[in-house]
Amino acid sequence: MDHLKRGRESYASRAWTDAYESLSRADQAAPLEAEDLEILATTAFMLGRDEEAVGGLERAHHRYLERGETIRAVHCAIWLCLNLATRGEVGPASGWLGRAQRLLEREPGESAEHGYLLLPVMFQHEAAGDFAMAAAIAAEAAAIGERFGDRDLFALAVHGQGYMLIKDGRVKEGLALLDEGMVAVTAEELSPLVTGIVYCGVILACQGVYEVGRAREWTLALARWWEQQPDMVAFTGRCMVHRAEILQLNGAWPDALEQARRAG
């Protein structure tokens, strides 16, 4: 219990190494419950232990199913899909997406998970070049997130909608939505994983349309977030690349080169 308590407290304070070690010890002493397995999976991801993050989510998924908590099991399956897809593992990602859809179809009524399941659909339309439809799908997901009070879903969906609008040529509308999504990030309302995703995504989008001022502001904010978690591995490479690009734009060539070397 001491390891479990310490692991939870370290997770809350974003002390990722201590959280991982404490939760792992607790898990060795007695298998963790699903909620703590999710925490362990997030901690592993933040430390760059991607395989262990996937394994933790898989265990949490099955544990929720054993307890009859289908919605939470679906939630884990969706994040497994998204994590695997970003690593290029299309087959496994598709399999988890199919499982999530099948399980959710059996559940009565609507839930926030219906909104999360729209995110892969948004990416499918983006891949097909239909950015307007992708933005519409994201808007639908954002409405579900707002309806159910799911801040992570709302931030991801609003961010996605803004990004798709920008790709569709509606830059002003898109940037306004990106800024709205960043409000939850800077207020520290989101989970660590979603925070990193939105930070990196908004900087990339701003650079893509030469919004240098915005990109600089969000890069500095990302750097502050990163510096609060010195043992974090996830997102740090991207953070260093973004910082190098901004330093280059400011003419600070030696510092930009150092950041680029660290990112490599």
PDB file of C-alpha atoms in Angstrom:
ATOM      1  CA  MET A   1       0.000   0.000   0.000  1.00  0.00           C
ATOM      2  CA  ASP A   2       2.907   2.356   0.682  1.00  0.00           C
ATOM      3  CA  HIS A   3       4.251   1.861  -2.844  1.00  0.00           C
ATOM      4  CA  LEU A   4       0.790   2.357  -4.315  1.00  0.00           C
ATOM      5  CA  LYS A   5       0.157   5.528  -2.344  1.00  0.00           C
ATOM      6  CA  ARG A   6       3.558   6.932  -3.235  1.00  0.00           C
ATOM      7  CA  GLY A   7       3.040   6.025  -6.896  1.00  0.00           C
ATOM      8  CA  ARG A   8      -0.270   7.851  -7.035  1.00  0.00           C
ATOM      9  CA  GLU A   9       1.170  10.903  -5.288  1.00  0.00           C
ATOM     10  CA  SER A  10       4.203  10.958  -7.590  1.00  0.00           C
ATOM     11  CA  TYR A  11       1.920  10.677 -10.615  1.00  0.00           C
ATOM     12  CA  ALA A  12      -0.119  13.648  -9.399  1.00  0.00           C
ATOM     13  CA  SER A  13       3.062  15.708  -8.998  1.00  0.00           C
ATOM     14  CA  ARG A  14       4.418  14.539 -12.395  1.00  0.00           C
ATOM     15  CA  ALA A  15       7.461  12.857 -10.852  1.00  0.00           C
ATOM     16  CA  TRP A  16       7.396  10.213 -13.559  1.00  0.00           C
ATOM     17  CA  THR A  17      10.378   8.063 -12.618  1.00  0.00           C
ATOM     18  CA  ASP A  18       9.347   7.742  -8.988  1.00  0.00           C
ATOM     19  CA  ALA A  19       5.735   7.107 -10.009  1.00  0.00           C
ATOM     20  CA  TYR A  20       6.769   4.359 -12.412  1.00  0.00           C
ATOM     21  CA  GLU A  21       9.067   2.646  -9.918  1.00  0.00           C
ATOM     22  CA  SER A  22       6.565   2.829  -7.052  1.00  0.00           C
ATOM     23  CA  LEU A  23       3.604   1.625  -9.110  1.00  0.00           C
ATOM     24  CA  SER A  24       5.704  -1.174 -10.607  1.00  0.00           C
ATOM     25  CA  ARG A  25       6.689  -2.352  -7.123  1.00  0.00           C
ATOM     26  CA  ALA A  26       3.078  -2.204  -6.019  1.00  0.00           C
ATOM     27  CA  ASP A  27       2.075  -4.226  -9.078  1.00  0.00           C
ATOM     28  CA  GLN A  28       4.693  -6.869  -8.263  1.00  0.00           C
ATOM     29  CA  ALA A  29       3.371  -7.164  -4.725  1.00  0.00           C
ATOM     30  CA  ALA A  30      -0.262  -7.477  -5.849  1.00  0.00           C
ATOM     31  CA  PRO A  31      -1.696  -6.939  -9.356  1.00  0.00           C
ATOM     32  CA  LEU A  32      -2.947  -3.381  -9.732  1.00  0.00           C
ATOM     33  CA  GLU A  33      -6.577  -2.551 -10.299  1.00  0.00           C
ATOM     34  CA  ALA A  34      -7.614  -1.115 -13.658  1.00  0.00           C
ATOM     35  CA  GLU A  35      -7.497   2.531 -12.603  1.00  0.00           C
ATOM     36  CA  ASP A  36      -3.920   2.228 -11.358  1.00  0.00           C
ATOM     37  CA  LEU A  37      -2.930   0.270 -14.452  1.00  0.00           C
ATOM     38  CA  GLU A  38      -4.069   3.255 -16.521  1.00  0.00           C
ATOM     39  CA  ILE A  39      -1.893   5.513 -14.385  1.00  0.00           C
ATOM     40  CA  LEU A  40       1.045   3.143 -14.780  1.00  0.00           C
ATOM     41  CA  ALA A  41       0.516   3.077 -18.556  1.00  0.00           C
ATOM     42  CA  THR A  42       0.530   6.889 -18.746  1.00  0.00           C
ATOM     43  CA  THR A  43       3.642   7.044 -16.575  1.00  0.00           C
ATOM     44  CA  ALA A  44       5.410   4.531 -18.822  1.00  0.00           C
ATOM     45  CA  PHE A  45       4.466   6.575 -21.889  1.00  0.00           C
ATOM     46  CA  MET A  46       5.812   9.784 -20.355  1.00  0.00           C
ATOM     47  CA  LEU A  47       9.117   7.992 -19.727  1.00  0.00           C
ATOM     48  CA  GLY A  48       9.297   6.772 -23.325  1.00  0.00           C
ATOM     49  CA  ARG A  49       8.481   3.162 -22.410  1.00  0.00           C
ATOM     50  CA  ASP A  50       5.970   2.729 -25.226  1.00  0.00           C
ATOM     51  CA  GLU A  51       5.724  -1.059 -25.133  1.00  0.00           C
ATOM     52  CA  GLU A  52       5.041  -1.044 -21.404  1.00  0.00           C
ATOM     53  CA  ALA A  53       2.447   1.700 -21.878  1.00  0.00           C
ATOM     54  CA  VAL A  54       0.611  -0.468 -24.407  1.00  0.00           C
ATOM     55  CA  GLY A  55       0.859  -3.475 -22.115  1.00  0.00           C
ATOM     56  CA  GLY A  56      -0.567  -1.526 -19.187  1.00  0.00           C
ATOM     57  CA  LEU A  57      -3.508  -0.292 -21.241  1.00  0.00           C
ATOM     58  CA  GLU A  58      -4.208  -3.815 -22.466  1.00  0.00           C
ATOM     59  CA  ARG A  59      -4.255  -5.118 -18.899  1.00  0.00           C
ATOM     60  CA  ALA A  60      -6.520  -2.264 -17.795  1.00  0.00           C
ATOM     61  CA  HIS A  61      -8.861  -2.976 -20.704  1.00  0.00           C
ATOM     62  CA  HIS A  62      -9.245  -6.636 -19.763  1.00  0.00           C
ATOM     63  CA  ARG A  63      -9.594  -5.839 -16.068  1.00  0.00           C
ATOM     64  CA  TYR A  64     -12.435  -3.417 -16.786  1.00  0.00           C
ATOM     65  CA  LEU A  65     -14.174  -6.059 -18.893  1.00  0.00           C
ATOM     66  CA  GLU A  66     -13.859  -8.572 -16.041  1.00  0.00           C
ATOM     67  CA  ARG A  67     -15.532  -6.043 -13.752  1.00  0.00           C
ATOM     68  CA  GLY A  68     -18.309  -5.381 -16.268  1.00  0.00           C
ATOM     69  CA  GLU A  69     -17.225  -1.760 -16.830  1.00  0.00           C
ATOM     70  CA  THR A  70     -17.520  -1.760 -20.602  1.00  0.00           C
ATOM     71  CA  ILE A  71     -17.297   1.998 -21.132  1.00  0.00           C
ATOM     72  CA  ARG A  72     -13.962   2.220 -19.331  1.00  0.00           C
ATOM     73  CA  ALA A  73     -12.741  -0.812 -21.294  1.00  0.00           C
ATOM     74  CA  VAL A  74     -13.713   0.999 -24.498  1.00  0.00           C
ATOM     75  CA  HIS A  75     -11.816   4.075 -23.351  1.00  0.00           C
ATOM     76  CA  CYS A  76      -8.632   2.006 -22.962  1.00  0.00           C
ATOM     77  CA  ALA A  77      -9.182   0.375 -26.363  1.00  0.00           C
ATOM     78  CA  ILE A  78      -9.501   3.794 -28.023  1.00  0.00           C
ATOM     79  CA  TRP A  79      -6.232   5.016 -26.527  1.00  0.00           C
ATOM     80  CA  LEU A  80      -4.562   1.789 -27.573  1.00  0.00           C
ATOM     81  CA  CYS A  81      -5.766   2.484 -31.112  1.00  0.00           C
ATOM     82  CA  LEU A  82      -4.471   6.063 -31.070  1.00  0.00           C
ATOM     83  CA  ASN A  83      -1.119   5.138 -29.507  1.00  0.00           C
ATOM     84  CA  LEU A  84      -0.486   2.321 -31.960  1.00  0.00           C
ATOM     85  CA  ALA A  85      -1.613   4.387 -34.945  1.00  0.00           C
ATOM     86  CA  THR A  86       0.862   7.175 -34.129  1.00  0.00           C
ATOM     87  CA  ARG A  87       3.623   4.528 -34.100  1.00  0.00           C
ATOM     88  CA  GLY A  88       2.615   3.344 -37.559  1.00  0.00           C
ATOM     89  CA  GLU A  89       1.207   0.019 -36.360  1.00  0.00           C
ATOM     90  CA  VAL A  90      -1.899   0.255 -38.507  1.00  0.00           C
ATOM     91  CA  GLY A  91      -3.071  -3.355 -38.201  1.00  0.00           C
ATOM     92  CA  PRO A  92      -3.115  -3.538 -34.385  1.00  0.00           C
ATOM     93  CA  ALA A  93      -4.562  -0.029 -34.202  1.00  0.00           C
ATOM     94  CA  SER A  94      -7.396  -1.032 -36.541  1.00  0.00           C
ATOM     95  CA  GLY A  95      -8.048  -4.119 -34.443  1.00  0.00           C
ATOM     96  CA  TRP A  96      -8.413  -2.146 -31.231  1.00  0.00           C
ATOM     97  CA  LEU A  97     -10.628   0.392 -32.994  1.00  0.00           C
ATOM     98  CA  GLY A  98     -12.887  -2.407 -34.190  1.00  0.00           C
ATOM     99  CA  ARG A  99     -13.077  -3.875 -30.696  1.00  0.00           C
ATOM    100  CA  ALA A 100     -13.925  -0.482 -29.197  1.00  0.00           C
ATOM    101  CA  GLN A 101     -16.700   0.063 -31.761  1.00  0.00           C
ATOM    102  CA  ARG A 102     -18.142  -3.418 -31.237  1.00  0.00           C
ATOM    103  CA  LEU A 103     -18.194  -3.092 -27.452  1.00  0.00           C
ATOM    104  CA  LEU A 104     -19.722   0.378 -27.547  1.00  0.00           C
ATOM    105  CA  GLU A 105     -22.503  -0.724 -29.896  1.00  0.00           C
ATOM    106  CA  ARG A 106     -23.752  -3.022 -27.134  1.00  0.00           C
ATOM    107  CA  GLU A 107     -24.072  -0.188 -24.627  1.00  0.00           C
ATOM    108  CA  PRO A 108     -27.303   1.801 -24.350  1.00  0.00           C
ATOM    109  CA  GLY A 109     -27.303   5.567 -24.771  1.00  0.00           C
ATOM    110  CA  GLU A 110     -24.493   7.949 -25.632  1.00  0.00           C
ATOM    111  CA  SER A 111     -21.206   8.497 -23.804  1.00  0.00           C
ATOM    112  CA  ALA A 112     -18.059  10.548 -24.210  1.00  0.00           C
ATOM    113  CA  GLU A 113     -16.472   7.478 -25.792  1.00  0.00           C
ATOM    114  CA  HIS A 114     -18.702   8.001 -28.836  1.00  0.00           C
ATOM    115  CA  GLY A 115     -16.858  11.277 -29.289  1.00  0.00           C
ATOM    116  CA  TYR A 116     -13.442   9.674 -28.915  1.00  0.00           C
ATOM    117  CA  LEU A 117     -14.385   7.151 -31.604  1.00  0.00           C
ATOM    118  CA  LEU A 118     -14.965  10.040 -33.999  1.00  0.00           C
ATOM    119  CA  LEU A 119     -11.294  11.060 -33.809  1.00  0.00           C
ATOM    120  CA  PRO A 120     -10.031   8.155 -35.974  1.00  0.00           C
ATOM    121  CA  VAL A 121     -12.837   8.987 -38.435  1.00  0.00           C
ATOM    122  CA  MET A 122     -11.531  12.568 -38.549  1.00  0.00           C
ATOM    123  CA  PHE A 123      -8.057  11.279 -39.416  1.00  0.00           C
ATOM    124  CA  GLN A 124      -9.486   9.029 -42.127  1.00  0.00           C
ATOM    125  CA  HIS A 125     -11.108  12.031 -43.829  1.00  0.00           C
ATOM    126  CA  GLU A 126      -7.872  13.987 -43.451  1.00  0.00           C
ATOM    127  CA  ALA A 127      -5.938  11.170 -45.157  1.00  0.00           C
ATOM    128  CA  ALA A 128      -8.474  11.283 -47.998  1.00  0.00           C
ATOM    129  CA  GLY A 129      -7.946  15.041 -48.381  1.00  0.00           C
ATOM    130  CA  ASP A 130     -11.478  15.927 -47.285  1.00  0.00           C
ATOM    131  CA  PHE A 131     -10.523  18.517 -44.681  1.00  0.00           C
ATOM    132  CA  ALA A 132     -13.963  20.113 -44.522  1.00  0.00           C
ATOM    133  CA  MET A 133     -15.567  16.800 -43.552  1.00  0.00           C
ATOM    134  CA  ALA A 134     -12.740  16.103 -41.109  1.00  0.00           C
ATOM    135  CA  ALA A 135     -13.445  19.464 -39.435  1.00  0.00           C
ATOM    136  CA  ALA A 136     -17.168  18.682 -39.262  1.00  0.00           C
ATOM    137  CA  ILE A 137     -16.471  15.317 -37.614  1.00  0.00           C
ATOM    138  CA  ALA A 138     -14.175  17.023 -35.097  1.00  0.00           C
ATOM    139  CA  ALA A 139     -16.882  19.594 -34.318  1.00  0.00           C
ATOM    140  CA  GLU A 140     -19.295  16.758 -33.581  1.00  0.00           C
ATOM    141  CA  ALA A 141     -16.745  15.166 -31.243  1.00  0.00           C
ATOM    142  CA  ALA A 142     -16.195  18.515 -29.489  1.00  0.00           C
ATOM    143  CA  ALA A 143     -19.946  18.862 -28.908  1.00  0.00           C
ATOM    144  CA  ILE A 144     -20.025  15.420 -27.295  1.00  0.00           C
ATOM    145  CA  GLY A 145     -17.032  16.299 -25.136  1.00  0.00           C
ATOM    146  CA  GLU A 146     -18.716  19.493 -23.990  1.00  0.00           C
ATOM    147  CA  ARG A 147     -21.986  17.684 -23.314  1.00  0.00           C
ATOM    148  CA  PHE A 148     -20.325  15.090 -21.097  1.00  0.00           C
ATOM    149  CA  GLY A 149     -17.831  17.436 -19.471  1.00  0.00           C
ATOM    150  CA  ASP A 150     -14.855  15.492 -20.839  1.00  0.00           C
ATOM    151  CA  ARG A 151     -12.115  18.095 -21.052  1.00  0.00           C
ATOM    152  CA  ASP A 152      -9.595  15.836 -22.769  1.00  0.00           C
ATOM    153  CA  LEU A 153     -12.041  14.966 -25.531  1.00  0.00           C
ATOM    154  CA  PHE A 154     -13.139  18.575 -25.963  1.00  0.00           C
ATOM    155  CA  ALA A 155      -9.547  19.833 -26.200  1.00  0.00           C
ATOM    156  CA  LEU A 156      -8.502  17.134 -28.667  1.00  0.00           C
ATOM    157  CA  ALA A 157     -11.585  17.673 -30.817  1.00  0.00           C
ATOM    158  CA  VAL A 158     -11.419  21.483 -30.854  1.00  0.00           C
ATOM    159  CA  HIS A 159      -7.728  21.263 -31.662  1.00  0.00           C
ATOM    160  CA  GLY A 160      -8.472  18.789 -34.456  1.00  0.00           C
ATOM    161  CA  GLN A 161     -11.254  20.967 -35.819  1.00  0.00           C
ATOM    162  CA  GLY A 162      -8.996  24.009 -35.871  1.00  0.00           C
ATOM    163  CA  TYR A 163      -6.193  22.118 -37.567  1.00  0.00           C
ATOM    164  CA  MET A 164      -8.517  20.725 -40.240  1.00  0.00           C
ATOM    165  CA  LEU A 165     -10.000  24.157 -40.927  1.00  0.00           C
ATOM    166  CA  ILE A 166      -6.488  25.523 -41.430  1.00  0.00           C
ATOM    167  CA  LYS A 167      -5.719  22.724 -43.889  1.00  0.00           C
ATOM    168  CA  ASP A 168      -8.995  23.582 -45.639  1.00  0.00           C
ATOM    169  CA  GLY A 169      -7.806  27.162 -46.103  1.00  0.00           C
ATOM    170  CA  ARG A 170      -9.951  28.726 -43.347  1.00  0.00           C
ATOM    171  CA  VAL A 171      -6.945  29.902 -41.385  1.00  0.00           C
ATOM    172  CA  LYS A 172      -8.531  32.604 -39.224  1.00  0.00           C
ATOM    173  CA  GLU A 173     -11.311  30.283 -38.003  1.00  0.00           C
ATOM    174  CA  GLY A 174      -8.840  27.505 -37.429  1.00  0.00           C
ATOM    175  CA  LEU A 175      -6.424  29.598 -35.386  1.00  0.00           C
ATOM    176  CA  ALA A 176      -9.261  30.838 -33.160  1.00  0.00           C
ATOM    177  CA  LEU A 177     -10.183  27.218 -32.348  1.00  0.00           C
ATOM    178  CA  LEU A 178      -6.557  26.299 -31.680  1.00  0.00           C
ATOM    179  CA  ASP A 179      -6.350  29.175 -29.203  1.00  0.00           C
ATOM    180  CA  GLU A 180      -9.558  27.977 -27.541  1.00  0.00           C
ATOM    181  CA  GLY A 181      -8.140  24.479 -27.165  1.00  0.00           C
ATOM    182  CA  MET A 182      -4.980  25.895 -25.594  1.00  0.00           C
ATOM    183  CA  VAL A 183      -6.960  27.559 -22.804  1.00  0.00           C
ATOM    184  CA  ALA A 184      -7.518  24.167 -21.169  1.00  0.00           C
ATOM    185  CA  VAL A 185      -3.842  23.292 -21.663  1.00  0.00           C
ATOM    186  CA  THR A 186      -2.454  26.398 -19.975  1.00  0.00           C
ATOM    187  CA  ALA A 187      -5.009  26.078 -17.163  1.00  0.00           C
ATOM    188  CA  GLU A 188      -3.640  22.537 -16.553  1.00  0.00           C
ATOM    189  CA  GLU A 189      -7.087  20.998 -16.926  1.00  0.00           C
ATOM    190  CA  LEU A 190      -5.980  18.099 -19.128  1.00  0.00           C
ATOM    191  CA  SER A 191      -4.251  14.761 -18.696  1.00  0.00           C
ATOM    192  CA  PRO A 192      -0.474  14.746 -19.318  1.00  0.00           C
ATOM    193  CA  LEU A 193      -0.760  12.832 -22.578  1.00  0.00           C
ATOM    194  CA  VAL A 194      -3.393  15.141 -24.064  1.00  0.00           C
ATOM    195  CA  THR A 195      -1.454  18.198 -22.892  1.00  0.00           C
ATOM    196  CA  GLY A 196       1.617  17.093 -24.834  1.00  0.00           C
ATOM    197  CA  ILE A 197      -0.381  16.203 -27.941  1.00  0.00           C
ATOM    198  CA  VAL A 198      -2.140  19.562 -28.078  1.00  0.00           C
ATOM    199  CA  TYR A 199       1.006  21.569 -27.324  1.00  0.00           C
ATOM    200  CA  CYS A 200       2.971  19.990 -30.144  1.00  0.00           C
ATOM    201  CA  GLY A 201       0.039  20.068 -32.540  1.00  0.00           C
ATOM    202  CA  VAL A 202      -0.714  23.752 -32.092  1.00  0.00           C
ATOM    203  CA  ILE A 203       2.939  24.742 -32.587  1.00  0.00           C
ATOM    204  CA  LEU A 204       3.161  22.668 -35.744  1.00  0.00           C
ATOM    205  CA  ALA A 205      -0.040  24.231 -37.086  1.00  0.00           C
ATOM    206  CA  CYS A 206       1.150  27.776 -36.341  1.00  0.00           C
ATOM    207  CA  GLN A 207       4.471  27.151 -38.043  1.00  0.00           C
ATOM    208  CA  GLY A 208       2.651  25.737 -41.051  1.00  0.00           C
ATOM    209  CA  VAL A 209       0.857  29.036 -41.677  1.00  0.00           C
ATOM    210  CA  TYR A 210       3.813  31.209 -40.625  1.00  0.00           C
ATOM    211  CA  GLU A 211       2.156  32.425 -37.431  1.00  0.00           C
ATOM    212  CA  VAL A 212       5.588  32.985 -35.931  1.00  0.00           C
ATOM    213  CA  GLY A 213       4.369  35.029 -32.942  1.00  0.00           C
ATOM    214  CA  ARG A 214       1.891  32.366 -31.875  1.00  0.00           C
ATOM    215  CA  ALA A 215       4.419  29.595 -32.470  1.00  0.00           C
ATOM    216  CA  ARG A 216       6.971  31.399 -30.313  1.00  0.00           C
ATOM    217  CA  GLU A 217       4.479  31.922 -27.464  1.00  0.00           C
ATOM    218  CA  TRP A 218       3.350  28.294 -27.418  1.00  0.00           C
ATOM    219  CA  THR A 219       6.905  26.990 -27.762  1.00  0.00           C
ATOM    220  CA  LEU A 220       7.937  28.956 -24.680  1.00  0.00           C
ATOM    221  CA  ALA A 221       4.902  27.622 -22.813  1.00  0.00           C
ATOM    222  CA  LEU A 222       5.747  24.069 -23.909  1.00  0.00           C
ATOM    223  CA  ALA A 223       9.322  24.546 -22.708  1.00  0.00           C
ATOM    224  CA  ARG A 224       8.087  25.674 -19.271  1.00  0.00           C
ATOM    225  CA  TRP A 225       5.812  22.634 -19.067  1.00  0.00           C
ATOM    226  CA  TRP A 226       8.675  20.383 -20.100  1.00  0.00           C
ATOM    227  CA  GLU A 227      11.109  21.915 -17.580  1.00  0.00           C
ATOM    228  CA  GLN A 228       8.684  21.156 -14.740  1.00  0.00           C
ATOM    229  CA  GLN A 229       9.143  17.454 -15.539  1.00  0.00           C
ATOM    230  CA  PRO A 230      12.893  16.891 -15.954  1.00  0.00           C
ATOM    231  CA  ASP A 231      12.605  13.104 -16.252  1.00  0.00           C
ATOM    232  CA  MET A 232       9.946  13.225 -18.988  1.00  0.00           C
ATOM    233  CA  VAL A 233      10.987  11.605 -22.278  1.00  0.00           C
ATOM    234  CA  ALA A 234       7.756  11.817 -24.308  1.00  0.00           C
ATOM    235  CA  PHE A 235       7.444  14.995 -26.397  1.00  0.00           C
ATOM    236  CA  THR A 236      10.949  16.210 -25.471  1.00  0.00           C
ATOM    237  CA  GLY A 237      12.378  15.570 -28.935  1.00  0.00           C
ATOM    238  CA  ARG A 238       9.605  17.586 -30.528  1.00  0.00           C
ATOM    239  CA  CYS A 239       9.997  20.280 -27.895  1.00  0.00           C
ATOM    240  CA  MET A 240      13.699  20.652 -28.683  1.00  0.00           C
ATOM    241  CA  VAL A 241      13.010  20.783 -32.428  1.00  0.00           C
ATOM    242  CA  HIS A 242      10.392  23.510 -31.934  1.00  0.00           C
ATOM    243  CA  ARG A 243      12.762  25.484 -29.702  1.00  0.00           C
ATOM    244  CA  ALA A 244      15.541  25.157 -32.260  1.00  0.00           C
ATOM    245  CA  GLU A 245      13.274  26.474 -35.001  1.00  0.00           C
ATOM    246  CA  ILE A 246      12.173  29.460 -32.930  1.00  0.00           C
ATOM    247  CA  LEU A 247      15.752  30.253 -31.887  1.00  0.00           C
ATOM    248  CA  GLN A 248      16.744  30.101 -35.544  1.00  0.00           C
ATOM    249  CA  LEU A 249      14.019  32.588 -36.460  1.00  0.00           C
ATOM    250  CA  ASN A 250      15.340  34.909 -33.741  1.00  0.00           C
ATOM    251  CA  GLY A 251      18.860  34.633 -35.137  1.00  0.00           C
ATOM    252  CA  ALA A 252      20.249  32.735 -32.141  1.00  0.00           C
ATOM    253  CA  TRP A 253      22.147  30.263 -34.309  1.00  0.00           C
ATOM    254  CA  PRO A 254      24.471  28.636 -31.702  1.00  0.00           C
ATOM    255  CA  ASP A 255      21.567  27.992 -29.309  1.00  0.00           C
ATOM    256  CA  ALA A 256      19.411  26.690 -32.161  1.00  0.00           C
ATOM    257  CA  LEU A 257      22.168  24.291 -33.212  1.00  0.00           C
ATOM    258  CA  GLU A 258      22.538  23.008 -29.644  1.00  0.00           C
ATOM    259  CA  GLN A 259      18.801  22.347 -29.360  1.00  0.00           C
ATOM    260  CA  ALA A 260      18.803  20.540 -32.710  1.00  0.00           C
ATOM    261  CA  ARG A 261      21.710  18.348 -31.582  1.00  0.00           C
ATOM    262  CA  ARG A 262      19.907  17.459 -28.348  1.00  0.00           C
ATOM    263  CA  ALA A 263      16.748  16.614 -30.299  1.00  0.00           C
ATOM    264  CA  GLY A 264      18.729  14.266 -32.520  1.00  0.00           C
TER     265      GLY A 264
END
